[in-house]
């Protein structure tokens, strides 16, 4: 039997224009296996700071939250590339996950892959651990392995921001292939909700 085509949504936990994590996901879009498309979500900045007063005054959610929820619902899986801030995931990403954890539980039973890039030598190990903890609480089906920690990011991208390091490209390709397998395994008939 042929695997069904997959559409993945990719979220970088950084608003920085030259973010290594966004660049990593842009590379992922070009390295996805056959039959898999990967769309980099670019509107995380539209998600307001979580506030229960704001939530109760707009029960459907603010437009920036609705857009993110809809994009996740339309995807077969979510790939999150997290920076590391003070040994944890950045507030901008945690904030979005807090919105997504509310009534409609947008992440429950959804396949998710976690990776990350940092300018330092540890490659977001602690950020990914903290992100996994939050995702588990949200009921997401987080791929346990392989992991991908992109350390010393400045050495791995060229002047144009493309992922140039051959070993990292190969690891990313393997990572994406494994995630496609994970999506087929944990959500075999969970076609994107449209
Ligand atoms: C960092 N950075 C960082 N790096 C790391 O390896 N461990 C850490 O704990 C932190 N802490 C930290 C805190 C804050 C407030 C900032 C702004 C930065 C460095 C960080 O990983 C680096 O700037 C990345 O390049 C950020 O990711 P993007 O924006 O390039 O995707």
PDB file of C-alpha atoms and ligand atoms in Angstrom:
ATOM      1  CA  UNK A   1       0.000   0.000   0.000  1.00  0.00           C
ATOM      2  CA  UNK A   2       1.290   3.496  -0.832  1.00  0.00           C
ATOM      3  CA  UNK A   3       1.537   5.952   2.045  1.00  0.00           C
ATOM      4  CA  UNK A   4      -0.837   8.873   1.785  1.00  0.00           C
ATOM      5  CA  UNK A   5       0.770  12.275   1.046  1.00  0.00           C
ATOM      6  CA  UNK A   6       1.490  14.377   4.125  1.00  0.00           C
ATOM      7  CA  UNK A   7       1.309  18.095   4.721  1.00  0.00           C
ATOM      8  CA  UNK A   8       3.426  19.280   7.654  1.00  0.00           C
ATOM      9  CA  UNK A   9       3.294  22.653   9.364  1.00  0.00           C
ATOM     10  CA  UNK A  10       6.577  23.982  10.734  1.00  0.00           C
ATOM     11  CA  UNK A  11       6.824  26.520  13.525  1.00  0.00           C
ATOM     12  CA  UNK A  12       9.983  28.351  14.614  1.00  0.00           C
ATOM     13  CA  UNK A  13       9.957  29.608  18.191  1.00  0.00           C
ATOM     14  CA  UNK A  14      11.720  32.829  17.241  1.00  0.00           C
ATOM     15  CA  UNK A  15      10.500  36.119  15.808  1.00  0.00           C
ATOM     16  CA  UNK A  16      13.998  37.150  14.731  1.00  0.00           C
ATOM     17  CA  UNK A  17      14.262  37.807  10.984  1.00  0.00           C
ATOM     18  CA  UNK A  18      17.578  35.954  10.675  1.00  0.00           C
ATOM     19  CA  UNK A  19      16.548  33.171  13.064  1.00  0.00           C
ATOM     20  CA  UNK A  20      18.641  29.992  12.761  1.00  0.00           C
ATOM     21  CA  UNK A  21      15.565  28.024  13.686  1.00  0.00           C
ATOM     22  CA  UNK A  22      13.487  29.498  10.868  1.00  0.00           C
ATOM     23  CA  UNK A  23      16.375  28.873   8.482  1.00  0.00           C
ATOM     24  CA  UNK A  24      16.531  25.287   9.668  1.00  0.00           C
ATOM     25  CA  UNK A  25      12.852  24.879   8.831  1.00  0.00           C
ATOM     26  CA  UNK A  26      13.331  26.550   5.458  1.00  0.00           C
ATOM     27  CA  UNK A  27      15.984  23.940   4.759  1.00  0.00           C
ATOM     28  CA  UNK A  28      13.586  21.253   5.980  1.00  0.00           C
ATOM     29  CA  UNK A  29      11.045  22.398   3.389  1.00  0.00           C
ATOM     30  CA  UNK A  30      13.560  21.515   0.679  1.00  0.00           C
ATOM     31  CA  UNK A  31      14.660  18.213   2.251  1.00  0.00           C
ATOM     32  CA  UNK A  32      11.279  16.653   3.004  1.00  0.00           C
ATOM     33  CA  UNK A  33      10.847  13.137   1.609  1.00  0.00           C
ATOM     34  CA  UNK A  34       8.798  12.455  -1.513  1.00  0.00           C
ATOM     35  CA  UNK A  35       5.097  12.824  -0.826  1.00  0.00           C
ATOM     36  CA  UNK A  36       5.658  15.236   2.071  1.00  0.00           C
ATOM     37  CA  UNK A  37       5.228  19.009   1.905  1.00  0.00           C
ATOM     38  CA  UNK A  38       6.394  21.263   4.711  1.00  0.00           C
ATOM     39  CA  UNK A  39       5.029  24.784   5.136  1.00  0.00           C
ATOM     40  CA  UNK A  40       6.867  27.223   7.414  1.00  0.00           C
ATOM     41  CA  UNK A  41       4.358  29.177   9.518  1.00  0.00           C
ATOM     42  CA  UNK A  42       5.281  32.836   9.539  1.00  0.00           C
ATOM     43  CA  UNK A  43       2.692  34.565  11.707  1.00  0.00           C
ATOM     44  CA  UNK A  44       3.701  33.651  15.253  1.00  0.00           C
ATOM     45  CA  UNK A  45       4.070  37.382  15.976  1.00  0.00           C
ATOM     46  CA  UNK A  46       0.285  37.740  15.541  1.00  0.00           C
ATOM     47  CA  UNK A  47      -0.402  35.581  18.611  1.00  0.00           C
ATOM     48  CA  UNK A  48      -1.111  37.990  21.488  1.00  0.00           C
ATOM     49  CA  UNK A  49       0.116  37.477  25.021  1.00  0.00           C
ATOM     50  CA  UNK A  50      -2.138  34.967  26.708  1.00  0.00           C
ATOM     51  CA  UNK A  51      -4.697  36.639  28.935  1.00  0.00           C
ATOM     52  CA  UNK A  52      -7.779  34.891  30.304  1.00  0.00           C
ATOM     53  CA  UNK A  53      -9.699  38.184  30.051  1.00  0.00           C
ATOM     54  CA  UNK A  54      -8.916  38.349  26.327  1.00  0.00           C
ATOM     55  CA  UNK A  55      -9.875  34.685  26.002  1.00  0.00           C
ATOM     56  CA  UNK A  56     -13.269  35.168  27.641  1.00  0.00           C
ATOM     57  CA  UNK A  57     -14.018  38.321  25.669  1.00  0.00           C
ATOM     58  CA  UNK A  58     -13.458  36.502  22.335  1.00  0.00           C
ATOM     59  CA  UNK A  59     -14.523  32.887  22.845  1.00  0.00           C
ATOM     60  CA  UNK A  60     -13.345  31.823  19.372  1.00  0.00           C
ATOM     61  CA  UNK A  61      -9.953  33.303  20.110  1.00  0.00           C
ATOM     62  CA  UNK A  62      -8.096  36.327  18.749  1.00  0.00           C
ATOM     63  CA  UNK A  63      -7.440  36.235  14.961  1.00  0.00           C
ATOM     64  CA  UNK A  64      -3.751  35.381  15.391  1.00  0.00           C
ATOM     65  CA  UNK A  65      -4.637  32.364  17.527  1.00  0.00           C
ATOM     66  CA  UNK A  66      -7.411  31.233  15.185  1.00  0.00           C
ATOM     67  CA  UNK A  67      -5.045  31.383  12.220  1.00  0.00           C
ATOM     68  CA  UNK A  68      -2.490  29.216  14.008  1.00  0.00           C
ATOM     69  CA  UNK A  69      -5.137  26.724  15.160  1.00  0.00           C
ATOM     70  CA  UNK A  70      -6.533  26.479  11.626  1.00  0.00           C
ATOM     71  CA  UNK A  71      -3.082  25.926  10.142  1.00  0.00           C
ATOM     72  CA  UNK A  72      -2.403  23.115  12.642  1.00  0.00           C
ATOM     73  CA  UNK A  73      -5.812  21.554  12.025  1.00  0.00           C
ATOM     74  CA  UNK A  74      -5.150  21.530   8.281  1.00  0.00           C
ATOM     75  CA  UNK A  75      -1.796  19.771   8.717  1.00  0.00           C
ATOM     76  CA  UNK A  76      -0.989  16.107   9.270  1.00  0.00           C
ATOM     77  CA  UNK A  77       1.770  16.961  11.733  1.00  0.00           C
ATOM     78  CA  UNK A  78       3.648  19.816  13.333  1.00  0.00           C
ATOM     79  CA  UNK A  79       7.426  20.367  13.335  1.00  0.00           C
ATOM     80  CA  UNK A  80       8.676  22.808  15.988  1.00  0.00           C
ATOM     81  CA  UNK A  81      12.184  24.269  15.885  1.00  0.00           C
ATOM     82  CA  UNK A  82      12.955  25.897  19.198  1.00  0.00           C
ATOM     83  CA  UNK A  83      15.704  28.300  20.208  1.00  0.00           C
ATOM     84  CA  UNK A  84      17.028  27.991  23.760  1.00  0.00           C
ATOM     85  CA  UNK A  85      16.528  30.941  26.098  1.00  0.00           C
ATOM     86  CA  UNK A  86      17.915  30.557  29.606  1.00  0.00           C
ATOM     87  CA  UNK A  87      17.913  26.763  29.360  1.00  0.00           C
ATOM     88  CA  UNK A  88      14.261  26.557  28.318  1.00  0.00           C
ATOM     89  CA  UNK A  89      11.932  27.208  25.401  1.00  0.00           C
ATOM     90  CA  UNK A  90      11.402  30.934  24.584  1.00  0.00           C
ATOM     91  CA  UNK A  91       8.386  32.740  26.003  1.00  0.00           C
ATOM     92  CA  UNK A  92       6.988  33.480  22.542  1.00  0.00           C
ATOM     93  CA  UNK A  93       6.677  29.764  21.843  1.00  0.00           C
ATOM     94  CA  UNK A  94       5.362  28.868  25.307  1.00  0.00           C
ATOM     95  CA  UNK A  95       2.775  31.629  24.916  1.00  0.00           C
ATOM     96  CA  UNK A  96       1.503  30.136  21.652  1.00  0.00           C
ATOM     97  CA  UNK A  97       1.363  26.659  23.212  1.00  0.00           C
ATOM     98  CA  UNK A  98      -0.619  28.033  26.149  1.00  0.00           C
ATOM     99  CA  UNK A  99      -3.257  29.353  23.722  1.00  0.00           C
ATOM    100  CA  UNK A 100      -3.265  26.040  21.838  1.00  0.00           C
ATOM    101  CA  UNK A 101      -3.748  24.093  25.071  1.00  0.00           C
ATOM    102  CA  UNK A 102      -7.102  25.715  25.819  1.00  0.00           C
ATOM    103  CA  UNK A 103     -10.622  24.490  25.140  1.00  0.00           C
ATOM    104  CA  UNK A 104     -10.221  23.028  21.678  1.00  0.00           C
ATOM    105  CA  UNK A 105      -6.911  21.362  22.642  1.00  0.00           C
ATOM    106  CA  UNK A 106      -5.451  21.942  19.206  1.00  0.00           C
ATOM    107  CA  UNK A 107      -2.436  19.724  19.922  1.00  0.00           C
ATOM    108  CA  UNK A 108      -4.165  16.747  21.517  1.00  0.00           C
ATOM    109  CA  UNK A 109      -3.381  13.532  19.621  1.00  0.00           C
ATOM    110  CA  UNK A 110      -1.492  15.489  16.955  1.00  0.00           C
ATOM    111  CA  UNK A 111       1.922  14.186  15.828  1.00  0.00           C
ATOM    112  CA  UNK A 112       4.705  16.639  16.674  1.00  0.00           C
ATOM    113  CA  UNK A 113       8.468  16.641  16.027  1.00  0.00           C
ATOM    114  CA  UNK A 114      10.898  18.770  18.030  1.00  0.00           C
ATOM    115  CA  UNK A 115      14.293  20.045  16.896  1.00  0.00           C
ATOM    116  CA  UNK A 116      16.310  23.192  17.407  1.00  0.00           C
ATOM    117  CA  UNK A 117      19.364  25.284  16.603  1.00  0.00           C
ATOM    118  CA  UNK A 118      21.449  27.523  18.799  1.00  0.00           C
ATOM    119  CA  UNK A 119      24.590  29.534  18.422  1.00  0.00           C
ATOM    120  CA  UNK A 120      26.088  27.714  21.401  1.00  0.00           C
ATOM    121  CA  UNK A 121      27.641  24.246  21.762  1.00  0.00           C
ATOM    122  CA  UNK A 122      24.646  22.355  23.216  1.00  0.00           C
ATOM    123  CA  UNK A 123      22.185  22.817  20.371  1.00  0.00           C
ATOM    124  CA  UNK A 124      19.027  23.483  22.442  1.00  0.00           C
ATOM    125  CA  UNK A 125      19.117  20.277  24.504  1.00  0.00           C
ATOM    126  CA  UNK A 126      17.475  21.878  27.534  1.00  0.00           C
ATOM    127  CA  UNK A 127      15.019  23.912  25.461  1.00  0.00           C
ATOM    128  CA  UNK A 128      13.886  20.768  23.672  1.00  0.00           C
ATOM    129  CA  UNK A 129      13.469  18.942  26.991  1.00  0.00           C
ATOM    130  CA  UNK A 130      11.287  21.740  28.333  1.00  0.00           C
ATOM    131  CA  UNK A 131       9.323  21.931  25.078  1.00  0.00           C
ATOM    132  CA  UNK A 132       8.675  18.187  25.187  1.00  0.00           C
ATOM    133  CA  UNK A 133       7.326  18.501  28.723  1.00  0.00           C
ATOM    134  CA  UNK A 134       4.848  21.200  27.656  1.00  0.00           C
ATOM    135  CA  UNK A 135       3.806  19.259  24.543  1.00  0.00           C
ATOM    136  CA  UNK A 136       3.165  16.108  26.603  1.00  0.00           C
ATOM    137  CA  UNK A 137       0.919  18.159  28.868  1.00  0.00           C
ATOM    138  CA  UNK A 138      -0.954  19.357  25.768  1.00  0.00           C
ATOM    139  CA  UNK A 139      -1.564  15.727  24.752  1.00  0.00           C
ATOM    140  CA  UNK A 140       0.611  15.900  21.631  1.00  0.00           C
ATOM    141  CA  UNK A 141       2.101  12.704  20.202  1.00  0.00           C
ATOM    142  CA  UNK A 142       5.753  13.748  20.285  1.00  0.00           C
ATOM    143  CA  UNK A 143       8.210  11.697  18.216  1.00  0.00           C
ATOM    144  CA  UNK A 144      10.651  10.214  20.767  1.00  0.00           C
ATOM    145  CA  UNK A 145      13.579   9.779  18.399  1.00  0.00           C
ATOM    146  CA  UNK A 146      15.630  10.596  16.444  1.00  0.00           C
ATOM    147  CA  UNK A 147      16.588  13.904  18.019  1.00  0.00           C
ATOM    148  CA  UNK A 148      18.293  16.783  16.246  1.00  0.00           C
ATOM    149  CA  UNK A 149      20.332  19.359  18.151  1.00  0.00           C
ATOM    150  CA  UNK A 150      21.999  21.853  15.820  1.00  0.00           C
ATOM    151  CA  UNK A 151      24.877  23.393  17.786  1.00  0.00           C
ATOM    152  CA  UNK A 152      27.179  26.242  16.694  1.00  0.00           C
ATOM    153  CA  UNK A 153      24.572  27.274  14.154  1.00  0.00           C
ATOM    154  CA  UNK A 154      26.615  30.125  12.693  1.00  0.00           C
ATOM    155  CA  UNK A 155      29.071  27.565  11.311  1.00  0.00           C
ATOM    156  CA  UNK A 156      26.382  25.525   9.565  1.00  0.00           C
ATOM    157  CA  UNK A 157      24.636  28.145   7.427  1.00  0.00           C
ATOM    158  CA  UNK A 158      26.131  30.132   4.546  1.00  0.00           C
ATOM    159  CA  UNK A 159      26.087  33.920   4.118  1.00  0.00           C
ATOM    160  CA  UNK A 160      22.682  33.724   2.414  1.00  0.00           C
ATOM    161  CA  UNK A 161      21.201  31.792   5.352  1.00  0.00           C
ATOM    162  CA  UNK A 162      21.020  28.423   3.584  1.00  0.00           C
ATOM    163  CA  UNK A 163      21.903  25.276   5.526  1.00  0.00           C
ATOM    164  CA  UNK A 164      25.285  24.452   4.031  1.00  0.00           C
ATOM    165  CA  UNK A 165      26.695  21.812   6.386  1.00  0.00           C
ATOM    166  CA  UNK A 166      26.401  18.426   4.673  1.00  0.00           C
ATOM    167  CA  UNK A 167      26.227  16.396   7.896  1.00  0.00           C
ATOM    168  CA  UNK A 168      23.439  18.575   9.285  1.00  0.00           C
ATOM    169  CA  UNK A 169      21.540  18.383   5.994  1.00  0.00           C
ATOM    170  CA  UNK A 170      21.801  14.586   6.078  1.00  0.00           C
ATOM    171  CA  UNK A 171      20.641  14.478   9.717  1.00  0.00           C
ATOM    172  CA  UNK A 172      17.721  16.747   8.902  1.00  0.00           C
ATOM    173  CA  UNK A 173      16.738  14.584   5.960  1.00  0.00           C
ATOM    174  CA  UNK A 174      16.785  11.465   8.178  1.00  0.00           C
ATOM    175  CA  UNK A 175      14.849  13.320  10.867  1.00  0.00           C
ATOM    176  CA  UNK A 176      12.097  14.280   8.394  1.00  0.00           C
ATOM    177  CA  UNK A 177      11.899  10.759   7.019  1.00  0.00           C
ATOM    178  CA  UNK A 178      11.515   9.430  10.552  1.00  0.00           C
ATOM    179  CA  UNK A 179       8.812  11.969  11.317  1.00  0.00           C
ATOM    180  CA  UNK A 180       6.854  11.022   8.208  1.00  0.00           C
ATOM    181  CA  UNK A 181       7.015   7.420   9.471  1.00  0.00           C
ATOM    182  CA  UNK A 182       5.901   8.553  12.929  1.00  0.00           C
ATOM    183  CA  UNK A 183       2.877  10.404  11.476  1.00  0.00           C
ATOM    184  CA  UNK A 184       1.852   7.344   9.461  1.00  0.00           C
ATOM    185  CA  UNK A 185       2.272   5.189  12.578  1.00  0.00           C
ATOM    186  CA  UNK A 186       0.445   7.272  15.200  1.00  0.00           C
ATOM    187  CA  UNK A 187      -2.137   8.905  12.939  1.00  0.00           C
ATOM    188  CA  UNK A 188      -2.601   6.400  10.121  1.00  0.00           C
ATOM    189  CA  UNK A 189      -6.025   7.647   9.111  1.00  0.00           C
ATOM    190  CA  UNK A 190      -5.883  11.121  10.594  1.00  0.00           C
ATOM    191  CA  UNK A 191      -5.948  12.993   7.309  1.00  0.00           C
ATOM    192  CA  UNK A 192      -5.662  16.743   7.700  1.00  0.00           C
ATOM    193  CA  UNK A 193      -8.862  18.227   9.052  1.00  0.00           C
ATOM    194  CA  UNK A 194     -10.076  20.729   6.476  1.00  0.00           C
TER     195      UNK A 194
HETATM  196  C1  LIG B   1      19.984  32.941  24.450  1.00  0.00           C
HETATM  197  N1  LIG B   1      20.801  31.977  23.878  1.00  0.00           N
HETATM  198  C2  LIG B   1      21.050  30.800  24.559  1.00  0.00           C
HETATM  199  N2  LIG B   1      21.716  29.769  23.950  1.00  0.00           N
HETATM  200  C3  LIG B   1      21.912  28.587  24.600  1.00  0.00           C
HETATM  201  O1  LIG B   1      22.521  27.674  24.026  1.00  0.00           O
HETATM  202  N3  LIG B   1      21.445  28.425  25.873  1.00  0.00           N
HETATM  203  C4  LIG B   1      20.766  29.398  26.547  1.00  0.00           C
HETATM  204  O2  LIG B   1      20.349  29.206  27.662  1.00  0.00           O
HETATM  205  C5  LIG B   1      20.555  30.633  25.868  1.00  0.00           C
HETATM  206  N4  LIG B   1      19.887  31.661  26.482  1.00  0.00           N
HETATM  207  C6  LIG B   1      19.534  32.772  25.780  1.00  0.00           C
HETATM  208  C7  LIG B   1      18.691  33.721  26.349  1.00  0.00           C
HETATM  209  C8  LIG B   1      18.250  34.801  25.624  1.00  0.00           C
HETATM  210  C9  LIG B   1      17.307  35.801  26.244  1.00  0.00           C
HETATM  211  C10 LIG B   1      18.699  34.971  24.293  1.00  0.00           C
HETATM  212  C11 LIG B   1      18.206  36.152  23.460  1.00  0.00           C
HETATM  213  C12 LIG B   1      19.551  34.068  23.723  1.00  0.00           C
HETATM  214  C13 LIG B   1      21.291  32.124  22.517  1.00  0.00           C
HETATM  215  C14 LIG B   1      20.254  31.673  21.510  1.00  0.00           C
HETATM  216  O3  LIG B   1      20.180  30.260  21.487  1.00  0.00           O
HETATM  217  C15 LIG B   1      20.618  32.193  20.134  1.00  0.00           C
HETATM  218  O4  LIG B   1      20.484  33.604  20.182  1.00  0.00           O
HETATM  219  C16 LIG B   1      19.792  31.622  19.017  1.00  0.00           C
HETATM  220  O5  LIG B   1      20.366  32.027  17.809  1.00  0.00           O
HETATM  221  C17 LIG B   1      18.341  32.063  19.073  1.00  0.00           C
HETATM  222  O6  LIG B   1      17.584  31.390  18.106  1.00  0.00           O
HETATM  223  P1  LIG B   1      17.166  32.050  16.693  1.00  0.00           P
HETATM  224  O7  LIG B   1      16.503  33.372  16.983  1.00  0.00           O
HETATM  225  O8  LIG B   1      18.440  32.238  15.921  1.00  0.00           O
HETATM  226  O9  LIG B   1      16.261  31.062  16.063  1.00  0.00           O
END
